[in-house]
Tab-separated table of C-alpha atoms in Angstrom:
chain	number	residue	atom	x	y	z
A	5	MET	CA	162.940	185.392	130.597
A	6	PRO	CA	163.221	182.684	133.530
A	7	ALA	CA	166.225	180.272	133.472
A	8	ALA	CA	165.573	176.721	132.670
A	9	LYS	CA	165.763	174.354	135.737
A	10	THR	CA	169.100	172.489	135.414
A	11	LYS	CA	169.136	168.787	135.863
A	12	SER	CA	171.907	166.141	136.400
A	13	ASN	CA	171.191	164.879	133.012
A	14	GLY	CA	172.541	167.850	131.279
A	15	LYS	CA	173.389	166.760	127.800
A	16	ALA	CA	169.642	166.337	127.475
A	17	GLN	CA	168.797	169.638	129.193
A	18	LEU	CA	171.022	171.665	127.355
A	19	ILE	CA	169.549	170.286	124.088
A	20	ARG	CA	166.072	171.092	125.270
A	21	ASP	CA	167.199	174.524	126.533
A	22	LEU	CA	168.486	175.333	122.819
A	23	LYS	CA	165.147	174.315	121.420
A	24	SER	CA	163.094	176.355	123.978
A	25	GLY	CA	165.456	179.341	124.338
A	26	GLU	CA	165.304	179.178	128.000
A	27	PHE	CA	168.764	178.888	129.505
A	28	ALA	CA	170.349	177.782	132.477
A	29	PRO	CA	172.383	180.346	134.532
A	30	LEU	CA	175.374	177.832	134.443
A	31	TYR	CA	176.586	174.981	132.036
A	32	ILE	CA	179.645	172.821	132.497
A	33	ILE	CA	180.614	171.287	129.212
A	34	SER	CA	182.782	168.262	129.018
A	35	GLY	CA	183.517	165.061	127.820
A	36	GLU	CA	185.760	163.325	125.212
A	37	GLU	CA	183.602	163.728	122.027
A	38	THR	CA	185.201	167.236	120.885
A	39	TYR	CA	182.876	167.539	117.928
A	40	LEU	CA	179.529	167.786	119.909
A	41	LYS	CA	180.987	169.876	122.485
A	42	GLU	CA	182.031	172.358	119.923
A	43	TYR	CA	178.687	171.855	118.204
A	44	TYR	CA	176.880	172.687	121.086
A	45	LEU	CA	179.091	175.391	122.323
A	46	ARG	CA	178.467	177.026	119.066
A	47	GLN	CA	174.878	176.791	119.192
A	48	LEU	CA	174.934	178.495	122.676
A	49	ARG	CA	176.909	181.454	121.162
A	50	GLU	CA	174.201	181.637	118.343
A	51	LYS	CA	171.196	181.266	120.457
A	52	VAL	CA	172.163	183.319	123.443
A	53	VAL	CA	173.890	186.257	121.871
A	54	ASP	CA	172.609	188.660	119.132
A	55	PRO	CA	175.681	189.137	116.687
A	56	SER	CA	175.037	192.851	116.633
A	57	PHE	CA	175.948	193.240	120.420
A	58	ALA	CA	178.481	190.287	120.297
A	59	ASP	CA	181.345	192.784	121.726
A	60	PHE	CA	179.418	193.503	124.721
A	61	ASN	CA	177.454	190.459	125.553
A	62	LEU	CA	179.855	187.766	124.824
A	63	ILE	CA	182.919	187.421	127.020
A	64	GLU	CA	185.437	184.538	126.884
A	65	PHE	CA	188.390	183.628	129.213
A	66	ASP	CA	191.206	181.176	129.113
A	67	GLY	CA	190.907	179.490	132.469
A	68	LYS	CA	194.699	179.681	132.960
A	69	GLY	CA	195.050	183.258	133.289
A	70	LEU	CA	191.758	184.007	134.771
A	71	THR	CA	191.221	186.001	138.048
A	72	VAL	CA	188.711	186.382	140.637
A	73	GLU	CA	188.151	189.880	139.426
A	74	GLN	CA	187.710	189.316	135.868
A	75	LEU	CA	185.170	186.691	136.415
A	76	THR	CA	183.198	188.927	138.982
A	77	GLU	CA	183.344	192.035	136.877
A	78	ALA	CA	182.073	189.952	133.974
A	79	ILE	CA	179.093	188.577	135.808
A	80	ASP	CA	178.334	191.981	137.293
A	81	SER	CA	178.260	194.178	134.260
A	82	TYR	CA	174.799	194.052	132.465
A	83	PRO	CA	174.082	192.941	129.253
A	84	ALA	CA	173.652	195.550	126.323
A	85	MET	CA	170.400	195.688	124.391
A	86	SER	CA	169.615	192.220	125.580
A	87	GLU	CA	168.336	189.937	128.214
A	88	LYS	CA	171.388	187.807	128.377
A	89	LYS	CA	174.803	187.740	128.287
A	90	LEU	CA	177.324	184.736	127.749
A	91	ILE	CA	180.387	184.105	129.451
A	92	ILE	CA	182.850	181.330	128.059
A	93	VAL	CA	185.666	179.942	130.416
A	94	SER	CA	187.683	177.573	128.856
A	95	ASP	CA	189.775	174.791	130.691
A	96	PHE	CA	189.267	176.401	134.125
A	97	ASP	CA	189.867	173.643	136.828
A	98	LEU	CA	186.733	174.133	139.255
A	99	PHE	CA	187.793	171.464	141.598
A	100	LYS	CA	191.313	172.508	141.829
A	101	PRO	CA	191.296	176.162	141.147
A	102	PRO	CA	194.028	178.755	141.598
A	103	ALA	CA	194.443	180.439	145.060
A	104	GLY	CA	191.963	183.203	145.844
A	105	PHE	CA	189.240	181.154	144.089
A	106	SER	CA	188.421	178.341	146.454
A	107	GLU	CA	186.554	180.394	149.057
A	108	VAL	CA	184.513	182.506	146.701
A	109	LEU	CA	183.720	180.269	143.846
A	110	PRO	CA	180.660	178.519	145.980
A	111	GLU	CA	179.082	182.087	146.803
A	112	ILE	CA	179.738	183.263	143.132
A	113	LEU	CA	178.476	180.295	141.203
A	114	GLY	CA	175.730	179.678	143.738
A	115	ASP	CA	173.675	182.871	143.092
A	116	LEU	CA	174.377	184.112	139.460
A	117	PRO	CA	171.940	186.914	138.024
A	118	ASP	CA	169.320	185.902	135.812
A	119	TYR	CA	171.098	187.760	132.936
A	120	VAL	CA	174.005	185.567	132.920
A	121	CYS	CA	174.600	182.525	130.954
A	122	LEU	CA	178.039	181.210	132.221
A	123	VAL	CA	179.928	178.204	130.648
A	124	PHE	CA	182.733	176.413	131.927
A	125	TYR	CA	184.180	174.561	128.894
A	126	TYR	CA	187.044	171.703	129.057
A	127	ASP	CA	188.606	170.819	126.140
A	128	VAL	CA	192.422	169.851	127.177
A	129	LEU	CA	191.398	169.121	130.976
A	130	GLU	CA	189.063	166.641	131.693
A	131	GLY	CA	186.532	168.343	133.439
A	132	LYS	CA	185.289	165.502	135.802
A	133	PRO	CA	183.444	166.758	138.918
A	134	ASP	CA	184.904	166.271	142.366
A	135	LYS	CA	181.726	165.230	144.354
A	136	ARG	CA	183.504	165.418	147.666
A	137	THR	CA	183.860	169.083	147.478
A	138	LYS	CA	181.806	171.913	148.797
A	139	LEU	CA	181.519	173.403	145.463
A	140	TYR	CA	180.140	170.467	143.943
A	141	LYS	CA	177.084	170.702	146.384
A	142	THR	CA	176.589	174.119	144.900
A	143	LEU	CA	176.672	173.157	141.329
A	144	GLU	CA	174.475	170.095	141.834
A	145	LYS	CA	171.574	172.550	142.695
A	146	ASN	CA	172.385	175.269	140.240
A	147	ALA	CA	174.699	173.769	137.068
A	148	CYS	CA	173.794	171.914	134.382
A	149	PHE	CA	176.379	169.273	133.711
A	150	ALA	CA	176.394	168.415	129.963
A	151	GLU	CA	179.145	165.616	129.352
A	152	PHE	CA	179.762	164.300	125.562
A	153	SER	CA	180.958	160.935	125.524
A	154	HIS	CA	181.653	159.195	121.906
A	155	GLN	CA	178.876	158.068	120.634
A	156	GLU	CA	177.964	154.425	120.205
A	157	GLU	CA	178.301	152.341	116.817
A	158	PRO	CA	174.199	152.706	115.593
A	159	GLU	CA	174.169	156.411	116.402
A	160	LEU	CA	177.604	156.966	114.517
A	161	VAL	CA	176.367	154.715	111.778
A	162	ALA	CA	173.253	156.821	111.149
A	163	TRP	CA	175.298	160.265	111.447
A	164	LEU	CA	177.610	158.889	108.935
A	165	GLU	CA	174.690	158.126	106.519
A	166	ARG	CA	173.479	161.854	107.082
A	167	ARG	CA	177.175	163.045	106.330
A	168	ALA	CA	177.376	161.027	103.083
A	169	ARG	CA	174.013	162.464	101.817
A	170	ALA	CA	175.056	165.985	102.797
A	171	LEU	CA	178.108	165.544	100.527
A	172	GLY	CA	175.846	164.136	97.660
A	173	CYS	CA	176.875	160.517	98.464
A	174	SER	CA	175.443	157.464	100.182
A	175	ILE	CA	177.174	154.722	102.345
A	176	ALA	CA	175.862	151.398	103.547
A	177	PRO	CA	175.279	150.536	107.177
A	178	GLU	CA	178.032	147.805	106.875
A	179	ASP	CA	180.326	150.101	105.338
A	180	ALA	CA	179.843	153.009	107.714
A	181	SER	CA	180.549	150.567	110.391
A	182	TYR	CA	183.821	149.487	108.638
A	183	MET	CA	184.696	153.247	108.604
A	184	ILE	CA	184.334	153.285	112.276
A	185	PHE	CA	186.515	150.738	112.639
A	186	LEU	CA	189.271	151.606	110.797
A	187	CYS	CA	189.150	155.454	111.640
A	188	GLY	CA	188.092	155.311	115.292
A	189	ASN	CA	184.994	156.596	116.953
A	190	SER	CA	185.892	160.226	116.755
A	191	MET	CA	183.170	162.235	115.095
A	192	THR	CA	185.615	165.072	114.448
A	193	ASN	CA	188.131	162.766	112.693
A	194	LEU	CA	185.181	160.641	111.019
A	195	ALA	CA	183.925	163.850	109.332
A	196	GLY	CA	187.141	164.616	107.733
A	197	GLU	CA	187.420	160.835	106.549
A	198	MET	CA	183.851	160.873	105.098
A	199	GLU	CA	184.933	163.829	103.173
A	200	LYS	CA	188.173	162.200	101.792
A	201	ALA	CA	186.091	159.079	100.835
A	202	ALA	CA	183.193	160.979	99.227
A	203	ALA	CA	185.980	162.749	97.191
A	204	HIS	CA	187.142	159.363	95.972
A	205	THR	CA	184.090	157.737	94.806
A	206	THR	CA	183.199	157.882	91.378
A	207	THR	CA	179.800	156.410	91.819
A	208	GLY	CA	178.068	158.352	94.422
A	209	VAL	CA	178.199	155.201	96.676
A	210	ILE	CA	181.167	154.958	99.047
A	211	LYS	CA	182.202	151.517	99.407
A	212	LYS	CA	185.093	149.656	101.720
A	213	TYR	CA	187.776	150.019	98.765
A	214	ASN	CA	187.167	153.750	98.520
A	215	ILE	CA	187.603	153.789	102.514
A	216	ASP	CA	190.772	151.636	102.218
A	217	ALA	CA	191.908	153.862	99.279
A	218	VAL	CA	191.938	157.243	101.094
A	219	CYS	CA	191.391	156.925	104.970
A	220	SER	CA	193.924	156.933	107.690
A	221	PRO	CA	193.486	154.060	110.121
A	222	VAL	CA	193.712	154.299	113.840
A	223	LEU	CA	196.165	152.417	115.852
A	224	ASP	CA	193.857	149.761	116.967
A	225	ALA	CA	192.922	148.976	113.085
A	226	VAL	CA	196.635	148.827	112.315
A	227	VAL	CA	197.363	146.478	115.242
A	228	PHE	CA	194.379	144.131	114.179
A	229	ASP	CA	196.093	144.235	110.439
A	230	LEU	CA	199.395	143.302	112.183
A	231	THR	CA	198.254	140.725	114.327
A	232	ASP	CA	196.144	138.902	110.881
A	233	ALA	CA	199.733	139.294	109.508
A	234	ILE	CA	201.402	137.176	112.107
A	235	THR	CA	198.476	134.399	112.063
A	236	ALA	CA	198.462	134.406	108.061
A	237	GLY	CA	202.489	133.681	108.199
A	238	LYS	CA	203.174	137.213	106.825
A	239	PHE	CA	205.899	138.087	109.136
A	240	ASP	CA	207.671	140.568	106.864
A	241	ARG	CA	204.261	142.445	106.648
A	242	ALA	CA	203.771	142.576	110.234
A	243	VAL	CA	207.299	144.014	110.940
A	244	ALA	CA	206.681	146.354	108.059
A	245	LEU	CA	203.483	147.776	109.902
A	246	VAL	CA	205.676	148.479	112.879
A	247	GLY	CA	208.091	150.121	111.255
A	248	ASP	CA	205.252	152.488	109.662
A	249	LEU	CA	203.724	153.197	113.035
A	250	ILE	CA	207.117	154.093	114.570
A	251	ALA	CA	207.691	156.366	111.511
A	252	GLN	CA	204.306	157.992	112.115
A	253	LYS	CA	205.736	159.097	115.638
A	254	ASN	CA	203.660	156.454	117.839
A	255	ASN	CA	205.321	155.489	121.009
A	256	GLU	CA	206.881	151.825	120.874
A	257	VAL	CA	205.527	151.217	124.283
A	258	MET	CA	201.813	152.310	123.251
A	259	ILE	CA	202.080	150.273	119.920
A	260	PHE	CA	203.016	147.116	122.118
A	261	THR	CA	200.320	147.698	124.672
A	262	THR	CA	197.734	148.115	121.693
A	263	ILE	CA	199.126	144.769	120.345
A	264	THR	CA	198.844	143.060	124.177
A	265	ARG	CA	195.081	144.518	124.314
A	266	HIS	CA	194.536	142.810	120.992
A	267	ILE	CA	195.906	139.491	121.827
A	268	GLN	CA	193.828	139.548	125.179
A	269	ARG	CA	190.723	140.415	122.854
A	270	LEU	CA	191.400	137.618	120.963
A	271	TYR	CA	191.709	135.297	123.867
A	272	ALA	CA	188.610	136.461	125.268
A	273	ALA	CA	186.720	135.809	122.186
A	274	LYS	CA	188.156	132.134	121.626
A	275	LEU	CA	187.123	131.737	125.679
A	276	CYS	CA	183.726	133.082	124.800
A	277	ALA	CA	183.158	131.138	121.830
A	278	GLU	CA	184.289	127.692	123.625
A	279	ALA	CA	181.651	128.791	126.301
A	280	ARG	CA	179.235	129.316	123.465
A	281	GLY	CA	178.612	132.918	124.590
A	282	GLY	CA	177.021	135.367	122.372
A	283	GLU	CA	177.930	138.674	120.607
A	284	LYS	CA	176.510	140.772	123.650
A	285	GLN	CA	178.782	138.693	126.290
A	286	LEU	CA	182.123	139.158	124.086
A	287	MET	CA	181.391	142.974	123.889
A	288	GLU	CA	181.197	143.156	127.802
A	289	MET	CA	184.393	140.705	127.887
A	290	ILE	CA	186.324	142.830	125.819
A	291	GLY	CA	184.724	146.665	126.777
A	292	SER	CA	183.825	147.344	123.386
A	293	LYS	CA	180.389	148.892	122.438
A	294	SER	CA	180.766	148.055	118.715
A	295	PRO	CA	178.953	144.948	117.404
A	296	TYR	CA	180.933	145.350	114.273
A	297	TYR	CA	184.211	145.130	116.221
A	298	ALA	CA	183.043	142.350	118.168
A	299	ARG	CA	182.214	140.249	115.052
A	300	GLN	CA	185.563	140.813	113.463
A	301	ILE	CA	187.433	139.657	116.641
A	302	GLN	CA	185.332	136.506	116.653
A	303	ASN	CA	186.045	135.832	113.060
A	304	ALA	CA	190.032	136.422	113.849
A	305	ALA	CA	189.895	134.216	116.672
A	306	ARG	CA	188.541	131.377	115.084
A	307	ARG	CA	191.809	131.228	112.812
A	308	VAL	CA	193.891	130.499	115.779
A	309	PRO	CA	194.231	127.695	118.338
A	310	LEU	CA	193.599	128.720	121.982
A	311	SER	CA	196.905	127.298	123.207
A	312	TRP	CA	198.665	129.821	121.032
A	313	LEU	CA	196.951	132.490	122.220
A	314	ARG	CA	197.882	131.728	125.609
A	315	LYS	CA	201.555	131.670	124.527
A	316	ALA	CA	201.109	134.752	122.768
A	317	ALA	CA	199.614	136.258	125.870
A	318	SER	CA	202.559	134.996	127.929
A	319	LEU	CA	205.004	136.518	125.455
A	320	CYS	CA	203.284	140.043	125.500
A	321	ALA	CA	203.597	140.081	129.330
A	322	LYS	CA	207.459	139.305	129.298
A	323	THR	CA	208.082	141.888	126.742
A	324	ASP	CA	205.913	144.631	128.223
A	325	SER	CA	208.404	144.251	131.069
A	326	ALA	CA	211.400	144.371	129.122
A	327	LEU	CA	210.155	147.549	127.262
A	328	LYS	CA	209.804	149.470	130.334
A	329	GLY	CA	213.632	148.993	130.938
A	330	SER	CA	215.723	151.980	129.723
A	331	ALA	CA	218.517	149.898	127.853
A	332	VAL	CA	216.521	147.916	125.398
A	333	ASP	CA	215.958	148.512	121.737
A	334	ARG	CA	212.330	148.878	121.837
A	335	GLN	CA	211.479	148.595	118.179
A	336	LYS	CA	214.014	145.236	117.752
A	337	GLN	CA	211.948	144.001	121.111
A	338	ILE	CA	208.797	144.276	119.656
A	339	GLU	CA	209.924	142.640	116.297
A	340	LEU	CA	211.560	139.691	118.333
A	341	THR	CA	208.296	139.090	119.960
A	342	LEU	CA	206.310	138.915	116.737
A	343	LEU	CA	208.717	136.517	115.517
A	344	SER	CA	208.325	134.347	118.323
A	345	MET	CA	204.604	134.480	118.064
A	346	ALA	CA	204.987	133.634	114.425
A	347	ALA	CA	207.341	130.872	114.947
A	348	GLU	CA	205.197	129.334	117.554
A	349	LEU	CA	202.265	129.213	115.230
A	350	LYS	CA	204.381	127.925	112.145
A	351	GLY	CA	206.047	125.466	114.170
A	352	GLY	CA	202.922	123.825	115.648
A	353	LYS	CA	204.225	124.038	119.159
A	354	ALA	CA	201.306	126.211	120.223
């Protein structure tokens, strides 16, 4: 069977190949969305390899210990009772390979036998191609680059609705958007959170209160709540949330970086509103693809004056420098900054 022609839009090509059963000789699977990467790697295992002969026709390597001899031997040996064999190499840095690989990789990967389906799969390593290298020119002609980024909100909402139905439940689009806002956009994480919410509901309909009751918020969502507490005059709650985040082993600098980013987004939302900008413009300004998140930021920004946001941004910049010093009590410094923000708002100095 002839190999499928590869294209730079490798994600779509991989999906088409799985449907047609005509596989490229070389796939490079990478990206931040682990759920989809694992799903399509699993599909390749199922479609390319007959389970009865998997011991002969499925070869998997950890990239750390891979040698030239192991790779060439796996490629050169014929499949048993099958047209194809599948070779999977995990977390091998193609563009900064170990000694011995640099000179031979273009030759090996540029002339793979028809019976080979070779996959370089990236989980821990990022797997970004280096287009300046000689190897990239070879891969551009012969490889299918399948990069799986996080899905955008409309796609995730539709997927969560399907997940809910598979669990015997339903969820409204607005509540699905809220789950993404609260739990992040990792499909692996969302799948687990959906199972928890489905188990919690007694009506078969997953509502916001089910999500709040059992789902675990990501750092961005907690910081949103924390900042809301400051602007509502609930300083004790804000400090308690900081303590909870630190108890959960979140790094103090990362916590405060997220707080700073949130203040900057509120500032951007305020400026956007004053300029009569729309939702799309705000999403571009804050670097978000989520209409739901943009609406939440807009609503939160309406509750605080622009001058306070300027002061809060200035306080964040000063604290950021202090936190990078070795002698500071980081948790105390964060709490003092939040106290200063609360005082500015309460005292009407903003």
